[in-house]
mmCIF file of C-alpha atoms in Angstrom:
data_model
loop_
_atom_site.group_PDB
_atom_site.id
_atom_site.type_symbol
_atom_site.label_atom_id
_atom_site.label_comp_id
_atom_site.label_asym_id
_atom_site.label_seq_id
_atom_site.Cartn_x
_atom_site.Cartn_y
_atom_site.Cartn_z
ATOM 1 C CA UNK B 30 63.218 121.569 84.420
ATOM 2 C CA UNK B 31 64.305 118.374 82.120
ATOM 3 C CA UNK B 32 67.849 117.269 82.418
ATOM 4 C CA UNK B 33 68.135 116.091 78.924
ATOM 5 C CA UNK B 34 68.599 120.378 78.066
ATOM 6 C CA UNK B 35 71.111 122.721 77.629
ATOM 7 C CA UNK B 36 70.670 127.001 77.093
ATOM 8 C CA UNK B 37 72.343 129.396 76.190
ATOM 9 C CA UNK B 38 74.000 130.817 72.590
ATOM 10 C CA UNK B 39 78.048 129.871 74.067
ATOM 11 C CA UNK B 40 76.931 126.326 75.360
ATOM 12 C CA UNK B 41 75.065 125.133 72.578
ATOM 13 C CA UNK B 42 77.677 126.393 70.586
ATOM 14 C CA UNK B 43 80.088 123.961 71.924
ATOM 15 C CA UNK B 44 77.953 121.340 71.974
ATOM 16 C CA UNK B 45 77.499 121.631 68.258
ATOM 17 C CA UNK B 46 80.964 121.265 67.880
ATOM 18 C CA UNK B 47 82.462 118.925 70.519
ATOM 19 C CA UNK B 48 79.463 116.581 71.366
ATOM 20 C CA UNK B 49 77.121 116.919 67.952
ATOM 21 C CA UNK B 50 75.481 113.657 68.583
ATOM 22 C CA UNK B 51 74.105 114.255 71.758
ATOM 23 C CA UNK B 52 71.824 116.934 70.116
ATOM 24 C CA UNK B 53 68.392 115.678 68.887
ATOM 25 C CA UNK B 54 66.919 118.681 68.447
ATOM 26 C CA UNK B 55 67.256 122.577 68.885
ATOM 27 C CA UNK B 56 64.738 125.322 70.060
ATOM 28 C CA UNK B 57 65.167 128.293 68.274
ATOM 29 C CA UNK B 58 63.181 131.801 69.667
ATOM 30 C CA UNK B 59 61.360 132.955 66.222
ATOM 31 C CA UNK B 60 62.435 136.367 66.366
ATOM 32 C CA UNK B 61 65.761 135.801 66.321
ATOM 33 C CA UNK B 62 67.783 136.432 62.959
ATOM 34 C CA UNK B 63 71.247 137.446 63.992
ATOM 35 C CA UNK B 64 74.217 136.204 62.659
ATOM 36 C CA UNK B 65 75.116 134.139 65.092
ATOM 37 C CA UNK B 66 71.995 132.294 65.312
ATOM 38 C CA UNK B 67 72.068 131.775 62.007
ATOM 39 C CA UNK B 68 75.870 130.375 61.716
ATOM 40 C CA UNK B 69 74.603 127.713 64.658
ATOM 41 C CA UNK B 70 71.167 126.899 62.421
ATOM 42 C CA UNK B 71 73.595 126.185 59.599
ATOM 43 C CA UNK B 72 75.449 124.008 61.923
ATOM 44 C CA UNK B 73 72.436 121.857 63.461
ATOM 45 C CA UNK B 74 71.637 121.516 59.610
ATOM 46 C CA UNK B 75 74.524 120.220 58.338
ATOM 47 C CA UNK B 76 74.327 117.402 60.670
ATOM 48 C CA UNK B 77 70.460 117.024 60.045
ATOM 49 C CA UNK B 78 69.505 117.880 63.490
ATOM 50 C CA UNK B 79 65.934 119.657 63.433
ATOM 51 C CA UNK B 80 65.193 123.388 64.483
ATOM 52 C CA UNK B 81 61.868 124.260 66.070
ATOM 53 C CA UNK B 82 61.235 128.211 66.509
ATOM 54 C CA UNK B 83 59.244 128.672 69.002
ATOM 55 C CA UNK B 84 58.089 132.291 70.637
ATOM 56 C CA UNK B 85 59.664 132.887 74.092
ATOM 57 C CA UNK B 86 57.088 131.954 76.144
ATOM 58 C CA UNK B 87 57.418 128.751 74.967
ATOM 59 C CA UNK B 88 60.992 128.539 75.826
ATOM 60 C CA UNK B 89 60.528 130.319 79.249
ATOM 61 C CA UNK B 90 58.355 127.164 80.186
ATOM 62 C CA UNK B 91 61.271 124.838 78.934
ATOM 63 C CA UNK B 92 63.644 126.305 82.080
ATOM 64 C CA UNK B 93 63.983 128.676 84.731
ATOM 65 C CA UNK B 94 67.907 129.516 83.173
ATOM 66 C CA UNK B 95 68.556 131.901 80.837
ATOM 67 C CA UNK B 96 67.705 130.718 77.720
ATOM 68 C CA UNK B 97 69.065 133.542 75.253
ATOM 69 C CA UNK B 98 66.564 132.181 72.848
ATOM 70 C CA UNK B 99 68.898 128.740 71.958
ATOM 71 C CA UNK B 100 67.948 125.342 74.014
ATOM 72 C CA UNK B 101 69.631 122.077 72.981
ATOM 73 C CA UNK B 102 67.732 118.682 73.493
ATOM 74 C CA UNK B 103 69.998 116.127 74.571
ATOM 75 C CA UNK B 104 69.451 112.751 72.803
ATOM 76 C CA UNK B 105 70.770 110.588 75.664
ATOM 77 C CA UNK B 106 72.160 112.246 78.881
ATOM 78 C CA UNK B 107 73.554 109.076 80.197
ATOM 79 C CA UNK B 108 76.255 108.935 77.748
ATOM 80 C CA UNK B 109 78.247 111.911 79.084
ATOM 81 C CA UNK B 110 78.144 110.359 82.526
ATOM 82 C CA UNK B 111 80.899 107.282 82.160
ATOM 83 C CA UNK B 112 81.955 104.848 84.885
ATOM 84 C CA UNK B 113 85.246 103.867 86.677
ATOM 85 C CA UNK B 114 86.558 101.259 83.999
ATOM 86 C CA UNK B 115 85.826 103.771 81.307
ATOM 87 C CA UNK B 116 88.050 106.278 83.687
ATOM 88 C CA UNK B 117 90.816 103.303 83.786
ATOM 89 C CA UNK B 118 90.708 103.162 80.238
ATOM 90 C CA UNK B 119 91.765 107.002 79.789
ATOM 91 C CA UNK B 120 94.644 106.962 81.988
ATOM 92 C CA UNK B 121 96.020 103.814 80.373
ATOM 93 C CA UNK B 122 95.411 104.544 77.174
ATOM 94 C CA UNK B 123 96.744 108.508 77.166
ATOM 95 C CA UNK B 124 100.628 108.607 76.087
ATOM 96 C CA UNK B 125 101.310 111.140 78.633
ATOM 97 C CA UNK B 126 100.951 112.356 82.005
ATOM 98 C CA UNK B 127 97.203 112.654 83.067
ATOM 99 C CA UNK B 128 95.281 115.241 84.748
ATOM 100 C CA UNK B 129 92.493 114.848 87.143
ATOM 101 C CA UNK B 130 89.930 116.505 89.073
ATOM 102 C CA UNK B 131 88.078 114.879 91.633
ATOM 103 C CA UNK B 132 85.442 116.884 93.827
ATOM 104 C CA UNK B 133 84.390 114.602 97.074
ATOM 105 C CA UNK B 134 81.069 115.294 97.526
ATOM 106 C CA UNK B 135 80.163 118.601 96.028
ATOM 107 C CA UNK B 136 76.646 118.995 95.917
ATOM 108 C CA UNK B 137 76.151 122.564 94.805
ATOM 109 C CA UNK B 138 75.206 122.576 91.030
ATOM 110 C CA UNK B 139 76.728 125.912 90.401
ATOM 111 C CA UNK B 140 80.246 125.135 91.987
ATOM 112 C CA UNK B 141 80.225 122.124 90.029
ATOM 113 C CA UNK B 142 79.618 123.719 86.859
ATOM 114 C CA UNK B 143 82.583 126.383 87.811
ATOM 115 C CA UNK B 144 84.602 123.533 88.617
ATOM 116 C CA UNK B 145 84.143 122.332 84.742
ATOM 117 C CA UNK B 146 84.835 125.185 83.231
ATOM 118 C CA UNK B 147 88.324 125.890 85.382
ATOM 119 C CA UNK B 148 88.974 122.512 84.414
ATOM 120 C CA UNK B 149 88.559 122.798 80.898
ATOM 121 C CA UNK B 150 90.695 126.100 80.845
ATOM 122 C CA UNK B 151 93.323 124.119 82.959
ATOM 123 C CA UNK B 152 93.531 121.076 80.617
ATOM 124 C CA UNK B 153 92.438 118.724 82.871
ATOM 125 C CA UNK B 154 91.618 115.352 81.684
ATOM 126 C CA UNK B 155 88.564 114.439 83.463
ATOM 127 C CA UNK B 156 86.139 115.585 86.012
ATOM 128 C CA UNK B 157 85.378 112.499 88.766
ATOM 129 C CA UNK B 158 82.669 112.202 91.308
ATOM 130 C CA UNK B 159 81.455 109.538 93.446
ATOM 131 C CA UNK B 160 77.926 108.537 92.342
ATOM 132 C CA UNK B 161 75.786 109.421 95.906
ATOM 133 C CA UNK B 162 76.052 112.324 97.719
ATOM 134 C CA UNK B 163 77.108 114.061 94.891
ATOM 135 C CA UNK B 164 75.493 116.459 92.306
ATOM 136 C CA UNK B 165 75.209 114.486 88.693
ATOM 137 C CA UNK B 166 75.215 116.446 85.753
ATOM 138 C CA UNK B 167 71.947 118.237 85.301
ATOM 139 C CA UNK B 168 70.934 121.495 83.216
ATOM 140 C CA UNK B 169 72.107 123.662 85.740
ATOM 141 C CA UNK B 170 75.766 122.420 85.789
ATOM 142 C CA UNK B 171 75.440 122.629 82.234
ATOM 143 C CA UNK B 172 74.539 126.038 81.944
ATOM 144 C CA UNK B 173 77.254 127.315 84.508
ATOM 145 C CA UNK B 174 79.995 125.403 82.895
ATOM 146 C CA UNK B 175 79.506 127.141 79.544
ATOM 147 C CA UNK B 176 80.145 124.386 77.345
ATOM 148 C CA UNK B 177 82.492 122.415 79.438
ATOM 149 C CA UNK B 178 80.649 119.939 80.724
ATOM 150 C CA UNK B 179 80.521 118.494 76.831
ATOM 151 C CA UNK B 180 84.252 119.101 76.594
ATOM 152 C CA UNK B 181 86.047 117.651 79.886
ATOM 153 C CA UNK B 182 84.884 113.713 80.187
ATOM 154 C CA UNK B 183 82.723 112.825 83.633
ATOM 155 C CA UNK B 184 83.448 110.173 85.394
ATOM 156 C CA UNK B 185 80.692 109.144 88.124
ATOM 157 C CA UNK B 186 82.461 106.254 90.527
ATOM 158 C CA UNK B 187 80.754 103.900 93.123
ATOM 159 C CA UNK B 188 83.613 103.411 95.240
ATOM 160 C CA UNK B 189 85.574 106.752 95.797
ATOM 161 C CA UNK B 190 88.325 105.231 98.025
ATOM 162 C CA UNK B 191 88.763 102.365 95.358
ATOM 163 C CA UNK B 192 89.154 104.070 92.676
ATOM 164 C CA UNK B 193 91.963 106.226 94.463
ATOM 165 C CA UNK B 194 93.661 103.131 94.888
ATOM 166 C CA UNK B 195 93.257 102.242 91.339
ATOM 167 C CA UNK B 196 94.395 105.291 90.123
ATOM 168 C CA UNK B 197 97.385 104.926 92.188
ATOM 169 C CA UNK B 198 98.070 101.467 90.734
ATOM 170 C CA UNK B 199 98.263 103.074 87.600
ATOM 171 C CA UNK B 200 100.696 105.187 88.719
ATOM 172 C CA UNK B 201 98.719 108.595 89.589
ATOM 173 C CA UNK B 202 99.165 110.518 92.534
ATOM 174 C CA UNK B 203 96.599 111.219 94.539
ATOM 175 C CA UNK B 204 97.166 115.080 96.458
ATOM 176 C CA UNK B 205 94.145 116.025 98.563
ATOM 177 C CA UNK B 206 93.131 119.490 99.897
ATOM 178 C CA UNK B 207 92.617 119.933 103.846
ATOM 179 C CA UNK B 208 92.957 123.009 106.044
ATOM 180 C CA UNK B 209 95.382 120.959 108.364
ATOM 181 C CA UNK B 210 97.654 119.922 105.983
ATOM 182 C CA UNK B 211 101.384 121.005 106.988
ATOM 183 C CA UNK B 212 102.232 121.774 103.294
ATOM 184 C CA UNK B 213 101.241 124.672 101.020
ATOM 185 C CA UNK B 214 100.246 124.594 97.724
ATOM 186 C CA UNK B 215 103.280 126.346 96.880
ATOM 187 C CA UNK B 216 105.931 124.613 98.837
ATOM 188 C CA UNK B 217 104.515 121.303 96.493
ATOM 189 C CA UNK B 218 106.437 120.287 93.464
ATOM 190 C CA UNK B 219 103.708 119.076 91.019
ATOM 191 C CA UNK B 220 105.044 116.241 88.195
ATOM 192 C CA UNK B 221 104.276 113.080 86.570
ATOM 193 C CA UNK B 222 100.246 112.145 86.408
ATOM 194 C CA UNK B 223 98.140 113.694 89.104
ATOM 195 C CA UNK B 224 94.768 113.829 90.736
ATOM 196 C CA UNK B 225 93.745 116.763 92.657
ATOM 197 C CA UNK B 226 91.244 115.883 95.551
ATOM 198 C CA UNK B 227 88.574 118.681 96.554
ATOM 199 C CA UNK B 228 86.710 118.203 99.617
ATOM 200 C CA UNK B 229 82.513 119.277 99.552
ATOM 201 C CA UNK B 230 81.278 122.658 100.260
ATOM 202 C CA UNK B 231 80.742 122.528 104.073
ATOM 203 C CA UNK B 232 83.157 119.440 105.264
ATOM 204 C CA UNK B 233 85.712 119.143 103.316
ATOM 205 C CA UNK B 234 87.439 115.517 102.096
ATOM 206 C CA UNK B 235 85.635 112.701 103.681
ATOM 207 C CA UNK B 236 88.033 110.778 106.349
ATOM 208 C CA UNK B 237 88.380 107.722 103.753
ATOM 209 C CA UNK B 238 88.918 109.420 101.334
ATOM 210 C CA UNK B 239 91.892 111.811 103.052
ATOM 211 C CA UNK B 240 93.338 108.747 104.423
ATOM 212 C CA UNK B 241 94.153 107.442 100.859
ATOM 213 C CA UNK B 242 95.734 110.428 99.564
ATOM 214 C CA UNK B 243 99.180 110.185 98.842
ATOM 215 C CA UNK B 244 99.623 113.808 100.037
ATOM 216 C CA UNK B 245 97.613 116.874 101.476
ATOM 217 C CA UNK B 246 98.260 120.527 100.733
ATOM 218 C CA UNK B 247 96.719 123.873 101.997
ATOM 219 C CA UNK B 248 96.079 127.057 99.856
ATOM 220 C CA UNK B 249 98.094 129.632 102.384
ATOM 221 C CA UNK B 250 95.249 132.171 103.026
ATOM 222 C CA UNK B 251 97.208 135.398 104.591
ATOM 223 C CA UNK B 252 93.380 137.531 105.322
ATOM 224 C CA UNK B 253 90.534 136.817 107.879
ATOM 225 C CA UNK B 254 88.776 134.495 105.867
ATOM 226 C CA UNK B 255 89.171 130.915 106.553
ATOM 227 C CA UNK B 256 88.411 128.803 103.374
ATOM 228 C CA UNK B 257 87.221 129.535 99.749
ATOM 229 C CA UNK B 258 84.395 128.779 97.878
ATOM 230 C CA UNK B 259 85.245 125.417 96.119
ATOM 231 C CA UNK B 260 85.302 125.916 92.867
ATOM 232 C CA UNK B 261 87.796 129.080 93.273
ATOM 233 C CA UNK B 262 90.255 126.880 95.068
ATOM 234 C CA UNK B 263 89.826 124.571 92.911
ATOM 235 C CA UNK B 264 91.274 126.958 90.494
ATOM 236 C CA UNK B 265 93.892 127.935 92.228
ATOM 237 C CA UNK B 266 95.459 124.734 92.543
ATOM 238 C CA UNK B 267 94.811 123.663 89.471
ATOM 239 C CA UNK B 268 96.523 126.664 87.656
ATOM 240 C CA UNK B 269 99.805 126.618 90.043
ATOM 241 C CA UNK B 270 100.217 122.301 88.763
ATOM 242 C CA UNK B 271 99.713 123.623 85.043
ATOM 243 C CA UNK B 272 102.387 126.728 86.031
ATOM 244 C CA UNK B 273 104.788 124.455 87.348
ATOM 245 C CA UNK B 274 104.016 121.622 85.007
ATOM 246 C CA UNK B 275 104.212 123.846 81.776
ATOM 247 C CA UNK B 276 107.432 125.282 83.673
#
């Protein structure tokens, strides 16, 4: 499966109409004629990017996803991946407070991908991961994030711990996510420009990188369970800062 594709009717969609010139070229199944197919053929066409039909079976051997009969070519899948000066740039250059979401280690494609798209529902400014140990942004976490991964910038860092510090230069604070923190999500008053810190699937935050957070919180869980799957507690916090932000 190629990297440089994304499926699915809803994410090509919204490619057409946030990131347009990363397409190069779209894969159309022949047999389909419906409406919305042909409002998205219009589209590709009025900004002169080809469309190939080709029967299923074609597309079937393109990816092991879903395909709904629509695959996007990317022209140049680097170009949504943007380093740590570009990431400086943003939070200097935006007039307001920022927003950020940064996922320590998360290797799981498909909790990455969630992660997007709860981050693109909460506003968030930009998605940041540190460049190893980390999934990058392949078809998969395309497909799961509907869309979102075209929408929400990406940010892939060398130095995690330095660019907390940065960040925090610039006047961000940093609020990480551990088990043992003494604080609550909810006893947390959320203002000014924030990151939120999410540890990886099975261990959590990373000791450097909980040692340079400027605060930790806890989600309080009142059942038997212990923890949640990332990307849902990543939306929980993120949706209780836009409450109480919005508020």
């Amino acid at each position: 499966m190629s990297d440089k594709i994304v499926c699915g009717i809803h994410a090509v969609e919204l490619l057409l109409k946030k990131s347009v010139d990363q397409v190069s070229k779209i894969y159309l199944q022949a047999n389909r004629q419906d409406g919305k197919v042909q409002k998205l053929v219009a589209l590709a066409a009025k900004h002169k990017i080809p469309v190939v039909r080709w029967d299923k079976s074609k597309l079937d051997a393109m990816t092991d996803d879903n395909h709904q009969g629509m695959i996007a070519e990317l022209a140049n899948t680097g170009a949504l991946v943007q380093g740590e000066n570009d990431l400086y740039q943003l939070v200097e250059d935006k007039q307001s407070n920022v927003l950020l979401l940064i996922l320590d280690g998360v290797t799981d494609p498909h909790n990455l991908g969630a992660c997007f798209r709860t981050a693109d529902a909460a506003g968030v400014d930009a998605v940041i991961v540190p460049k190893d140990k980390s999934v990058g942004l392949n078809t998969t976490v395309r497909k799961v994030a509907c869309g979102a991964a075209e929408t929400v910038p990406f940010f892939a860092v060398t130095n995690l711990v330095r660019a907390l510090k940065t960040l925090q230069d610039l006047g961000v604070w940093i609020i990480g996510t551990a088990g043992e923190a003494e604080q609550t999500l909810h006893q947390t008053t959320f203002k000014g420009s924030l990151a939120l810190v999410m540890g990886a699937e099975d261990k959590g935050m990373r000791r450097l990188t909980r040692e340079n957070c400027d605060e930790l919180i806890k989600i309080p869980m009142q059942g038997a369970v212990s923890s949640l799957n990332v990307s849902v507690a990543t939306g929980v916090c993120l949706f209780e800062m836009v409450r109480q932000r919005e508020g």
